[in-house]
Structure formats: structure tokens, C-alpha cells
Amino acid sequence: MMRIALGVTGGVAAYKAAELVRRLQQEQIEIQVVMTRSAQEFVAPLTFAALTGQKVITQLFGAEAPANVESAIEHIAVAQRIDALVIAPATADIIAKLARGVADDFLTTLYLATTAPVVVAPAMNVNMWEHAATRENVQILRDRGVRVIAPEEGYLACGMTGAGRLAGLEAIIEAVLEALRIRRDLEKETVLVTAGPTCEDLDPVRFLTNRSSGRMGYAVAEAAARRGARVVLISGPVALEAPAGVERVDVRTTEQMHRAVLANLDRATVVVMAAAVADYRPARPYANKLKRGTERLNIEFEPTADILADVSRRKGDRVLVGFAAETAQLAAHARSKLKEKAADLIVANDVTAPGAGFDHDTNIVTIFGSDGREQSLPKLTKIQVAHRILDEVVELRRSTHRVGSSPEAR
Ligand code: CTP
């Protein structure tokens, strides 16, 4: 059963949310209602509690229950549980808050905390809807991938006529179903993801590594799991927790990562290699701790195995995605990696650009396809980038009519 959170905000159309709940229930969707303070001026929470059989969330910190850890992190629990966040009706105020990332009540906090798709159905006075500020905020949300269902024209509660009426329930339900459908589009796939850095030992206490935080790969794993895939995450040492429902295999060295990838390749239908793999390792690591000396020290390095290139040789029908971390000539390098490594997609980023690369929550990438397509994305969160990559993966699986075929079946 699919689960959504329905945010109800303060407008005359709030009463329509009760009917929306009923209709969504008919679609076998479980609904957790979240009301803002002003919504409660229009409709009593009891209405929604009676319809859903669940407690309606009305505030960030429970007044009825004493403040405790459970209520303090409930927005995180709800955020992880839901398959979509729907806000209907959405006031100009909530739209402005979402656009700016204000988090001063349960609903706005939930919006920031969830990685589920978001559907917003605005309803307001026509002048408010057409105001440049609202226009701008709506555009920000749309650019971020939020589905905003434009209000309808008609007679408004304020006595004016124009655009501002909550969209028809059919249109809202359609958008919600679409958001939920897209989200389960990897149900038949097994996605193998590599993430994080690798470490190469110089002596028992020293090693060479890189600045990868693992966040991009973990975001891909999380997004794929949310979309219904079985996910095997082969991870170098990072300070992140495995996303819910993901099988994590911990490795340290490139050799270990290589072995873990090959051991899990058979069951994978999609391979995403986001790890920042060491290209060289000390040729002769010291058995004992290297002592301080006064002479110059030369260390000889030898190349490590190219895991991606190795996987591409055994590619079969799998969709193969590589990453390219570059500091110069992004497009040229990405295109040559696409060819050399025979990947279907190369996700390239300039790691020196502000808001991109290591240790950021955001990334700015261009996706290069082996069909010659090139897609430059704006600055997005890593989870959003992950979903864009997976959108392309789904397309590739579909275009070759391979959706769901297991590697063993071929
Ligand atoms: N990769 C890999 N095994 C390696 C090195 C890289 O599997 N030994 C993978 C990475 O996970 C990434 C892609 O290859 O998906 C490109 O990695 P990157 O470090 O950008 O490129 P390199 O192939 O190492 O080339 P260069 O260092 O010359 O840019």
C-alpha cells in the first residue's frame, strides 16, 4: 500500500481536502494528514482524524504529549515513511516558505526532510496567484522538480473571478498517482552502486585516499531503493549510514571493491559506479611503520584495476553508469570516458565549481549518453541528481524492452 502525507494549509478550499482524502483512499492510498495552524481555523482536525482513522499532525512539538525525543524527530520518521508529499490546498504563504526552505512548523520541516516526490495544489485570491512574488516562488518549486498543479479559473470565495480556485480533484489525484507510479519504476531491477573513496595502504598506519564523502553514491542507492529496486551498495569508508532497505558491503581498498563488485554483478541489472576509486597504490607497501628520516623519500606507485572498464567487458544487457570527476575540460573528458569505458551514461561534474563535488549536499552535473545526448542539469541536491540519473536509467531499460528481465533469464 502506498503512503502519502497530505498537507492542508489555511484557505477556504481546506474543506475540499476532506473530499480529496476520501477519493485518494479509494485508490488504496494510506494518508497521514498534516495541518498548519491556520488550516485549523477553517476545518477541525477531527474531520480528518475521523476520515483517516489516524491522528492528525498539527504541530512540530506535541503539546498533548510532553516534549520527548519521539515527537522531536517525528517529522523525520514521517518523511522516510511516505511515498509522496501532497499539499492541497497550498496557500501563497506555504509556497513562499517551501521556495525559501523555511522550516517553522511540521509541514515545512517535513518538506525539507523528505526525499519523496512533492505535489502542490495552490488555491488563493487571483491577485495573490498572479503576483510576481508568487510566480517566482512557484517557478523555484517547479525547477526543483515539485509538481505544481495550476489553479483553475472561476468564481473565488473572495468575490473576484479569475485563476486561483483549487484545481479539480481529478487533476490532483492524477498527479498524485503519476508521482507514485514514477516512484516505483525500478521495482524489478537490482541496482549495484559503488560509493565513497578507496584507501591504499602505504604502511600499517598510513594510507592514500581522496576527498569523496560518498554522498552522491549513497543518494543514488537511497533513490533507487525508494523507487522499488533491490540495492547493493559497495562502499568505501565513509561517515554515512546505509539508507533504509539497502544491502551494504563495506570495503577499503580498490582491490576489495573490485572483488565485491564482481561477486555481486550477476544479479545486477543496473550498475552505477559513483565511487572515487584510487587509480594508483603503493607498489610495495611497508610491512612496518615507515620511520622518519632526513633523506628524500620516493614511493613507487602501480596502477590499480579499472573496475568500471572491467564491468563494461561483462556488461551484457545491464545499464552501466559511470561518473567523471573533472577539474578541466569536462565535456571532452566525459565523452572520451564514455567511449573508453563503454558505459551507457557518464555523469560528469566539475569538482572545482562552487556547490558541486566533494562534501557538498548539492551537485552540478552534465549527463552524457552513449547515444550522443547531453543534458546539463542546474544545481540540485544530490538526491535530486540521483533521481534524474535514474530517470535516464529507466528510459534506457524501457527503450530496449528489457524492463524486468533478470540477467539469468537472458
Ligand atoms: N573507476 C573505476 N575504477 C578505477 C577508477 C575509476 O571503476 N580504478 C570508475 C569510477 O567509479 C567512475 C569512473 O570510473 O565511475 C571514472 O572515474 P574517474 O576517476 O573520473 O576517471 P578515471 O578513469 O580514473 O580517469 P582519470 O583519473 O584520468 O580522470
mmCIF file of C-alpha atoms in Angstrom, residues 13-301:
data_model
loop_
_atom_site.group_PDB
_atom_site.id
_atom_site.type_symbol
_atom_site.label_atom_id
_atom_site.label_comp_id
_atom_site.label_asym_id
_atom_site.label_seq_id
_atom_site.Cartn_x
_atom_site.Cartn_y
_atom_site.Cartn_z
ATOM 1 C CA ALA A 13 -10.608 25.419 -0.034
ATOM 2 C CA ALA A 14 -9.382 23.460 3.012
ATOM 3 C CA TYR A 15 -12.797 21.808 3.181
ATOM 4 C CA LYS A 16 -12.143 20.263 -0.233
ATOM 5 C CA ALA A 17 -9.196 18.369 1.259
ATOM 6 C CA ALA A 18 -11.697 16.182 3.130
ATOM 7 C CA GLU A 19 -13.176 15.000 -0.150
ATOM 8 C CA LEU A 20 -9.664 14.558 -1.554
ATOM 9 C CA VAL A 21 -8.845 12.218 1.345
ATOM 10 C CA ARG A 22 -11.851 10.042 0.527
ATOM 11 C CA ARG A 23 -11.007 9.858 -3.136
ATOM 12 C CA LEU A 24 -7.354 9.016 -2.507
ATOM 13 C CA GLN A 25 -8.432 6.274 -0.113
ATOM 14 C CA GLN A 26 -10.438 4.747 -2.938
ATOM 15 C CA GLU A 27 -7.120 4.452 -4.786
ATOM 16 C CA GLN A 28 -5.781 2.319 -1.923
ATOM 17 C CA ILE A 29 -3.579 5.111 -0.616
ATOM 18 C CA GLU A 30 -2.937 5.468 3.103
ATOM 19 C CA ILE A 31 -2.991 9.079 4.216
ATOM 20 C CA GLN A 32 -1.331 10.926 7.080
ATOM 21 C CA VAL A 33 -2.867 14.394 7.318
ATOM 22 C CA VAL A 34 -0.693 17.293 8.462
ATOM 23 C CA MET A 35 -2.427 20.622 9.145
ATOM 24 C CA THR A 36 -0.901 24.044 9.553
ATOM 25 C CA ARG A 37 -2.136 26.270 12.345
ATOM 26 C CA SER A 38 -4.215 28.439 10.020
ATOM 27 C CA ALA A 39 -5.786 25.416 8.292
ATOM 28 C CA GLN A 40 -7.342 24.567 11.647
ATOM 29 C CA GLU A 41 -9.208 27.884 11.531
ATOM 30 C CA PHE A 42 -11.087 26.530 8.508
ATOM 31 C CA VAL A 43 -11.529 22.828 9.245
ATOM 32 C CA ALA A 44 -11.245 20.945 12.508
ATOM 33 C CA PRO A 45 -8.529 18.267 12.695
ATOM 34 C CA LEU A 46 -11.232 15.909 13.933
ATOM 35 C CA THR A 47 -12.734 15.807 10.434
ATOM 36 C CA PHE A 48 -9.534 14.351 9.019
ATOM 37 C CA ALA A 49 -8.916 12.128 12.031
ATOM 38 C CA ALA A 50 -12.362 10.579 11.522
ATOM 39 C CA LEU A 51 -11.786 10.094 7.789
ATOM 40 C CA THR A 52 -8.314 8.586 8.055
ATOM 41 C CA GLY A 53 -8.626 6.818 11.396
ATOM 42 C CA GLN A 54 -5.265 8.344 12.276
ATOM 43 C CA LYS A 55 -4.097 11.133 14.478
ATOM 44 C CA VAL A 56 -3.769 14.364 12.529
ATOM 45 C CA ILE A 57 -0.424 16.081 12.958
ATOM 46 C CA THR A 58 -0.963 19.713 13.893
ATOM 47 C CA GLN A 59 2.337 20.829 15.358
ATOM 48 C CA LEU A 60 6.043 20.171 15.414
ATOM 49 C CA PHE A 61 6.296 19.563 19.133
ATOM 50 C CA GLY A 62 3.332 17.829 20.684
ATOM 51 C CA ALA A 63 1.518 19.856 23.327
ATOM 52 C CA GLU A 64 -0.705 16.972 24.325
ATOM 53 C CA ALA A 65 2.269 14.672 24.807
ATOM 54 C CA PRO A 66 5.212 16.071 26.776
ATOM 55 C CA ALA A 67 8.088 17.061 24.517
ATOM 56 C CA ASN A 68 10.217 13.983 24.049
ATOM 57 C CA VAL A 69 12.665 12.584 21.568
ATOM 58 C CA GLU A 70 9.948 10.730 19.718
ATOM 59 C CA SER A 71 7.881 13.808 18.939
ATOM 60 C CA ALA A 72 11.005 15.836 18.208
ATOM 61 C CA ILE A 73 12.016 13.538 15.365
ATOM 62 C CA GLU A 74 8.578 12.545 14.136
ATOM 63 C CA HIS A 75 8.901 14.693 11.028
ATOM 64 C CA ILE A 76 11.941 12.601 10.072
ATOM 65 C CA ALA A 77 10.036 9.361 10.639
ATOM 66 C CA VAL A 78 7.089 10.582 8.556
ATOM 67 C CA ALA A 79 9.490 11.917 5.915
ATOM 68 C CA GLN A 80 11.030 8.479 5.472
ATOM 69 C CA ARG A 81 7.762 6.604 5.573
ATOM 70 C CA ILE A 82 5.888 8.399 2.816
ATOM 71 C CA ASP A 83 5.921 7.730 -0.918
ATOM 72 C CA ALA A 84 4.758 11.266 -1.737
ATOM 73 C CA LEU A 85 4.013 14.577 -0.046
ATOM 74 C CA VAL A 86 0.873 16.303 -1.310
ATOM 75 C CA ILE A 87 -0.115 19.811 -0.242
ATOM 76 C CA ALA A 88 -3.704 20.779 -1.068
ATOM 77 C CA PRO A 89 -4.813 23.443 -0.788
ATOM 78 C CA ALA A 90 -1.494 25.318 -0.727
ATOM 79 C CA THR A 91 -1.573 28.985 0.255
ATOM 80 C CA ALA A 92 0.745 31.684 -1.096
ATOM 81 C CA ASP A 93 2.404 31.596 2.317
ATOM 82 C CA ILE A 94 3.298 27.892 2.272
ATOM 83 C CA ILE A 95 4.535 28.179 -1.315
ATOM 84 C CA ALA A 96 6.846 31.032 -0.273
ATOM 85 C CA LYS A 97 8.121 29.024 2.681
ATOM 86 C CA LEU A 98 8.784 25.924 0.593
ATOM 87 C CA ALA A 99 10.589 28.002 -2.011
ATOM 88 C CA ARG A 100 12.849 29.516 0.629
ATOM 89 C CA GLY A 101 13.329 26.446 2.821
ATOM 90 C CA VAL A 102 11.730 27.959 5.919
ATOM 91 C CA ALA A 103 11.112 25.206 8.476
ATOM 92 C CA ASP A 104 8.985 26.626 11.268
ATOM 93 C CA ASP A 105 6.231 24.047 11.594
ATOM 94 C CA PHE A 106 5.639 20.364 10.940
ATOM 95 C CA LEU A 107 4.661 20.671 7.292
ATOM 96 C CA THR A 108 7.560 22.899 6.229
ATOM 97 C CA THR A 109 10.001 20.719 8.167
ATOM 98 C CA LEU A 110 8.546 17.607 6.562
ATOM 99 C CA TYR A 111 9.037 19.143 3.125
ATOM 100 C CA LEU A 112 12.749 19.638 3.795
ATOM 101 C CA ALA A 113 13.197 16.253 5.393
ATOM 102 C CA THR A 114 11.566 14.086 2.747
ATOM 103 C CA THR A 115 13.101 12.838 -0.470
ATOM 104 C CA ALA A 116 9.714 11.660 -1.751
ATOM 105 C CA PRO A 117 8.137 13.488 -4.707
ATOM 106 C CA VAL A 118 6.093 16.573 -3.845
ATOM 107 C CA VAL A 119 2.776 17.620 -5.389
ATOM 108 C CA VAL A 120 1.398 21.086 -4.605
ATOM 109 C CA ALA A 121 -2.111 22.313 -5.479
ATOM 110 C CA PRO A 122 -2.346 26.062 -4.827
ATOM 111 C CA ALA A 123 -5.574 27.935 -4.055
ATOM 112 C CA MET A 124 -5.715 31.645 -3.372
ATOM 113 C CA ASN A 125 -7.025 35.014 -4.495
ATOM 114 C CA VAL A 126 -6.324 35.746 -8.168
ATOM 115 C CA ASN A 127 -4.087 38.736 -7.466
ATOM 116 C CA MET A 128 -2.072 36.734 -4.969
ATOM 117 C CA TRP A 129 -1.660 33.934 -7.519
ATOM 118 C CA GLU A 130 -0.600 36.360 -10.223
ATOM 119 C CA HIS A 131 1.722 38.393 -8.009
ATOM 120 C CA ALA A 132 5.336 38.396 -9.164
ATOM 121 C CA ALA A 133 6.427 37.049 -5.777
ATOM 122 C CA THR A 134 4.156 34.016 -6.043
ATOM 123 C CA ARG A 135 5.099 33.476 -9.693
ATOM 124 C CA GLU A 136 8.740 33.456 -8.730
ATOM 125 C CA ASN A 137 8.196 31.061 -5.821
ATOM 126 C CA VAL A 138 6.162 28.671 -7.970
ATOM 127 C CA GLN A 139 8.927 28.715 -10.572
ATOM 128 C CA ILE A 140 11.531 27.878 -7.930
ATOM 129 C CA LEU A 141 9.455 24.883 -6.847
ATOM 130 C CA ARG A 142 8.928 23.699 -10.408
ATOM 131 C CA ASP A 143 12.645 23.996 -11.190
ATOM 132 C CA ARG A 144 13.253 21.843 -8.158
ATOM 133 C CA GLY A 145 11.011 19.137 -9.567
ATOM 134 C CA VAL A 146 7.910 19.861 -7.469
ATOM 135 C CA ARG A 147 4.693 19.181 -9.385
ATOM 136 C CA VAL A 148 2.596 22.348 -9.072
ATOM 137 C CA ILE A 149 -0.983 21.900 -10.293
ATOM 138 C CA ALA A 150 -2.123 25.287 -11.566
ATOM 139 C CA PRO A 151 -5.354 26.533 -10.014
ATOM 140 C CA GLU A 152 -8.465 26.880 -12.141
ATOM 141 C CA GLU A 153 -10.255 29.988 -13.307
ATOM 142 C CA GLY A 154 -13.598 30.731 -11.773
ATOM 143 C CA TYR A 155 -15.533 32.465 -9.078
ATOM 144 C CA LEU A 156 -13.383 32.807 -5.972
ATOM 145 C CA ALA A 157 -14.516 32.912 -2.360
ATOM 146 C CA CYS A 158 -13.225 36.468 -2.101
ATOM 147 C CA GLY A 159 -15.839 37.559 -4.664
ATOM 148 C CA MET A 160 -13.393 38.013 -7.508
ATOM 149 C CA THR A 161 -13.256 35.967 -10.668
ATOM 150 C CA GLY A 162 -10.008 34.578 -12.110
ATOM 151 C CA ALA A 163 -7.345 31.962 -11.611
ATOM 152 C CA GLY A 164 -6.987 30.854 -8.011
ATOM 153 C CA ARG A 165 -9.513 28.098 -7.443
ATOM 154 C CA LEU A 166 -8.103 24.807 -6.269
ATOM 155 C CA ALA A 167 -7.630 22.516 -9.281
ATOM 156 C CA GLY A 168 -10.231 19.816 -9.748
ATOM 157 C CA LEU A 169 -9.815 16.764 -7.543
ATOM 158 C CA GLU A 170 -9.410 14.597 -10.653
ATOM 159 C CA ALA A 171 -6.368 16.588 -11.740
ATOM 160 C CA ILE A 172 -4.864 16.398 -8.260
ATOM 161 C CA ILE A 173 -5.455 12.655 -7.953
ATOM 162 C CA GLU A 174 -3.984 12.116 -11.405
ATOM 163 C CA ALA A 175 -0.823 13.999 -10.408
ATOM 164 C CA VAL A 176 -0.525 12.057 -7.149
ATOM 165 C CA LEU A 177 -0.889 8.716 -8.922
ATOM 166 C CA GLU A 178 1.646 9.789 -11.501
ATOM 167 C CA ALA A 179 4.113 10.776 -8.764
ATOM 168 C CA LEU A 180 3.615 7.421 -7.039
ATOM 169 C CA ARG A 181 3.883 5.459 -10.266
ATOM 170 C CA ILE A 182 7.139 7.087 -11.257
ATOM 171 C CA ARG A 183 8.452 6.251 -7.848
ATOM 172 C CA ARG A 184 8.031 2.503 -8.213
ATOM 173 C CA ASP A 185 9.554 2.257 -11.654
ATOM 174 C CA LEU A 186 12.594 0.248 -10.568
ATOM 175 C CA GLU A 187 10.661 -2.466 -8.808
ATOM 176 C CA LYS A 188 12.015 -5.256 -10.987
ATOM 177 C CA GLU A 189 15.608 -4.068 -11.028
ATOM 178 C CA THR A 190 18.640 -4.867 -8.933
ATOM 179 C CA VAL A 191 20.917 -1.860 -8.755
ATOM 180 C CA LEU A 192 24.561 -2.194 -7.806
ATOM 181 C CA VAL A 193 26.085 1.081 -6.622
ATOM 182 C CA THR A 194 29.695 1.839 -5.697
ATOM 183 C CA ALA A 195 30.300 4.821 -3.445
ATOM 184 C CA GLY A 196 32.902 6.655 -1.424
ATOM 185 C CA PRO A 197 36.678 6.672 -1.686
ATOM 186 C CA THR A 198 39.055 3.744 -1.599
ATOM 187 C CA CYS A 199 42.161 3.647 0.600
ATOM 188 C CA GLU A 200 45.554 2.284 -0.372
ATOM 189 C CA ASP A 201 47.943 1.439 2.428
ATOM 190 C CA LEU A 202 51.475 2.758 2.468
ATOM 191 C CA ASP A 203 52.377 1.141 5.773
ATOM 192 C CA PRO A 204 50.295 -0.223 8.674
ATOM 193 C CA VAL A 205 49.249 3.268 9.809
ATOM 194 C CA ARG A 206 49.269 5.424 6.653
ATOM 195 C CA PHE A 207 47.226 5.319 3.505
ATOM 196 C CA LEU A 208 46.338 7.300 0.399
ATOM 197 C CA THR A 209 42.771 8.280 -0.225
ATOM 198 C CA ASN A 210 40.696 11.157 -1.653
ATOM 199 C CA ARG A 211 38.071 13.657 -0.607
ATOM 200 C CA SER A 212 34.993 11.674 -1.657
ATOM 201 C CA SER A 213 32.306 11.773 1.053
ATOM 202 C CA GLY A 214 30.226 9.043 -0.585
ATOM 203 C CA ARG A 215 27.140 11.258 -0.615
ATOM 204 C CA MET A 216 26.451 11.059 -4.344
ATOM 205 C CA GLY A 217 26.584 7.258 -4.394
ATOM 206 C CA TYR A 218 24.520 6.993 -1.224
ATOM 207 C CA ALA A 219 21.939 9.307 -2.773
ATOM 208 C CA VAL A 220 21.719 7.013 -5.812
ATOM 209 C CA ALA A 221 21.297 3.999 -3.519
ATOM 210 C CA GLU A 222 18.597 5.746 -1.495
ATOM 211 C CA ALA A 223 16.714 6.969 -4.567
ATOM 212 C CA ALA A 224 16.855 3.536 -6.237
ATOM 213 C CA ALA A 225 15.591 1.811 -3.087
ATOM 214 C CA ARG A 226 12.753 4.301 -2.841
ATOM 215 C CA ARG A 227 11.818 3.550 -6.435
ATOM 216 C CA GLY A 228 11.474 -0.105 -5.575
ATOM 217 C CA ALA A 229 14.841 -1.538 -6.640
ATOM 218 C CA ARG A 230 16.868 -4.094 -4.744
ATOM 219 C CA VAL A 231 20.057 -2.225 -3.992
ATOM 220 C CA VAL A 232 23.555 -3.487 -3.244
ATOM 221 C CA LEU A 233 25.784 -0.630 -2.111
ATOM 222 C CA ILE A 234 29.502 -1.331 -2.219
ATOM 223 C CA SER A 235 31.006 1.358 -0.096
ATOM 224 C CA GLY A 236 34.467 2.613 0.734
ATOM 225 C CA PRO A 237 34.997 4.077 4.208
ATOM 226 C CA VAL A 238 32.532 6.951 4.721
ATOM 227 C CA ALA A 239 30.735 8.573 7.644
ATOM 228 C CA LEU A 240 27.257 7.838 6.305
ATOM 229 C CA GLU A 241 24.582 5.388 7.355
ATOM 230 C CA ALA A 242 23.248 2.912 4.850
ATOM 231 C CA PRO A 243 19.864 4.105 3.515
ATOM 232 C CA ALA A 244 16.851 2.066 4.610
ATOM 233 C CA GLY A 245 16.398 -1.205 2.753
ATOM 234 C CA VAL A 246 19.848 -1.135 1.136
ATOM 235 C CA GLU A 247 22.325 -4.006 1.419
ATOM 236 C CA ARG A 248 25.734 -2.531 2.148
ATOM 237 C CA VAL A 249 29.061 -4.232 1.538
ATOM 238 C CA ASP A 250 31.959 -2.417 3.223
ATOM 239 C CA VAL A 251 35.341 -2.338 1.522
ATOM 240 C CA ARG A 252 38.553 -0.367 1.968
ATOM 241 C CA THR A 253 40.857 -0.911 -0.962
ATOM 242 C CA THR A 254 40.309 -0.789 -4.708
ATOM 243 C CA GLU A 255 41.074 -4.493 -4.867
ATOM 244 C CA GLN A 256 38.376 -5.262 -2.294
ATOM 245 C CA MET A 257 35.905 -3.061 -4.150
ATOM 246 C CA HIS A 258 36.766 -4.788 -7.401
ATOM 247 C CA ARG A 259 36.159 -8.208 -5.864
ATOM 248 C CA ALA A 260 32.896 -7.149 -4.218
ATOM 249 C CA VAL A 261 31.602 -5.699 -7.498
ATOM 250 C CA LEU A 262 32.381 -8.861 -9.443
ATOM 251 C CA ALA A 263 30.857 -11.043 -6.725
ATOM 252 C CA ASN A 264 27.575 -9.128 -6.977
ATOM 253 C CA LEU A 265 27.498 -8.406 -10.674
ATOM 254 C CA ASP A 266 25.499 -11.455 -11.724
ATOM 255 C CA ARG A 267 22.327 -10.370 -10.009
ATOM 256 C CA ALA A 268 22.587 -6.698 -11.035
ATOM 257 C CA THR A 269 20.546 -5.280 -13.920
ATOM 258 C CA VAL A 270 21.851 -1.744 -13.386
ATOM 259 C CA VAL A 271 25.340 -0.710 -12.269
ATOM 260 C CA VAL A 272 26.113 2.809 -11.075
ATOM 261 C CA MET A 273 29.753 3.460 -10.263
ATOM 262 C CA ALA A 274 29.895 6.587 -8.170
ATOM 263 C CA ALA A 275 32.954 5.610 -6.147
ATOM 264 C CA ALA A 276 36.081 7.745 -6.345
ATOM 265 C CA VAL A 277 38.449 4.870 -6.880
ATOM 266 C CA ALA A 278 42.202 5.251 -6.344
ATOM 267 C CA ASP A 279 43.971 4.937 -9.675
ATOM 268 C CA TYR A 280 47.320 4.051 -8.101
ATOM 269 C CA ARG A 281 48.551 2.281 -4.997
ATOM 270 C CA PRO A 282 51.980 1.967 -3.420
ATOM 271 C CA ALA A 283 53.741 -0.792 -5.349
ATOM 272 C CA ARG A 284 55.425 -2.158 -2.227
ATOM 273 C CA PRO A 285 53.594 -1.219 0.952
ATOM 274 C CA TYR A 286 55.859 -1.266 4.003
ATOM 275 C CA ALA A 287 55.241 -4.143 6.394
ATOM 276 C CA ASN A 288 56.257 -1.969 9.348
ATOM 277 C CA LYS A 289 55.661 1.671 10.087
ATOM 278 C CA LEU A 290 57.878 3.836 7.941
ATOM 279 C CA LYS A 291 60.398 5.671 10.142
ATOM 280 C CA ARG A 292 61.247 9.327 9.899
ATOM 281 C CA GLY A 293 64.434 10.082 8.005
ATOM 282 C CA THR A 294 66.344 13.028 6.634
ATOM 283 C CA GLU A 295 66.634 11.825 3.046
ATOM 284 C CA ARG A 296 64.045 12.488 0.345
ATOM 285 C CA LEU A 297 61.533 9.723 0.093
ATOM 286 C CA ASN A 298 60.420 8.295 -3.229
ATOM 287 C CA ILE A 299 57.478 5.974 -3.301
ATOM 288 C CA GLU A 300 56.711 3.889 -6.319
ATOM 289 C CA PHE A 301 53.085 3.514 -7.353
#
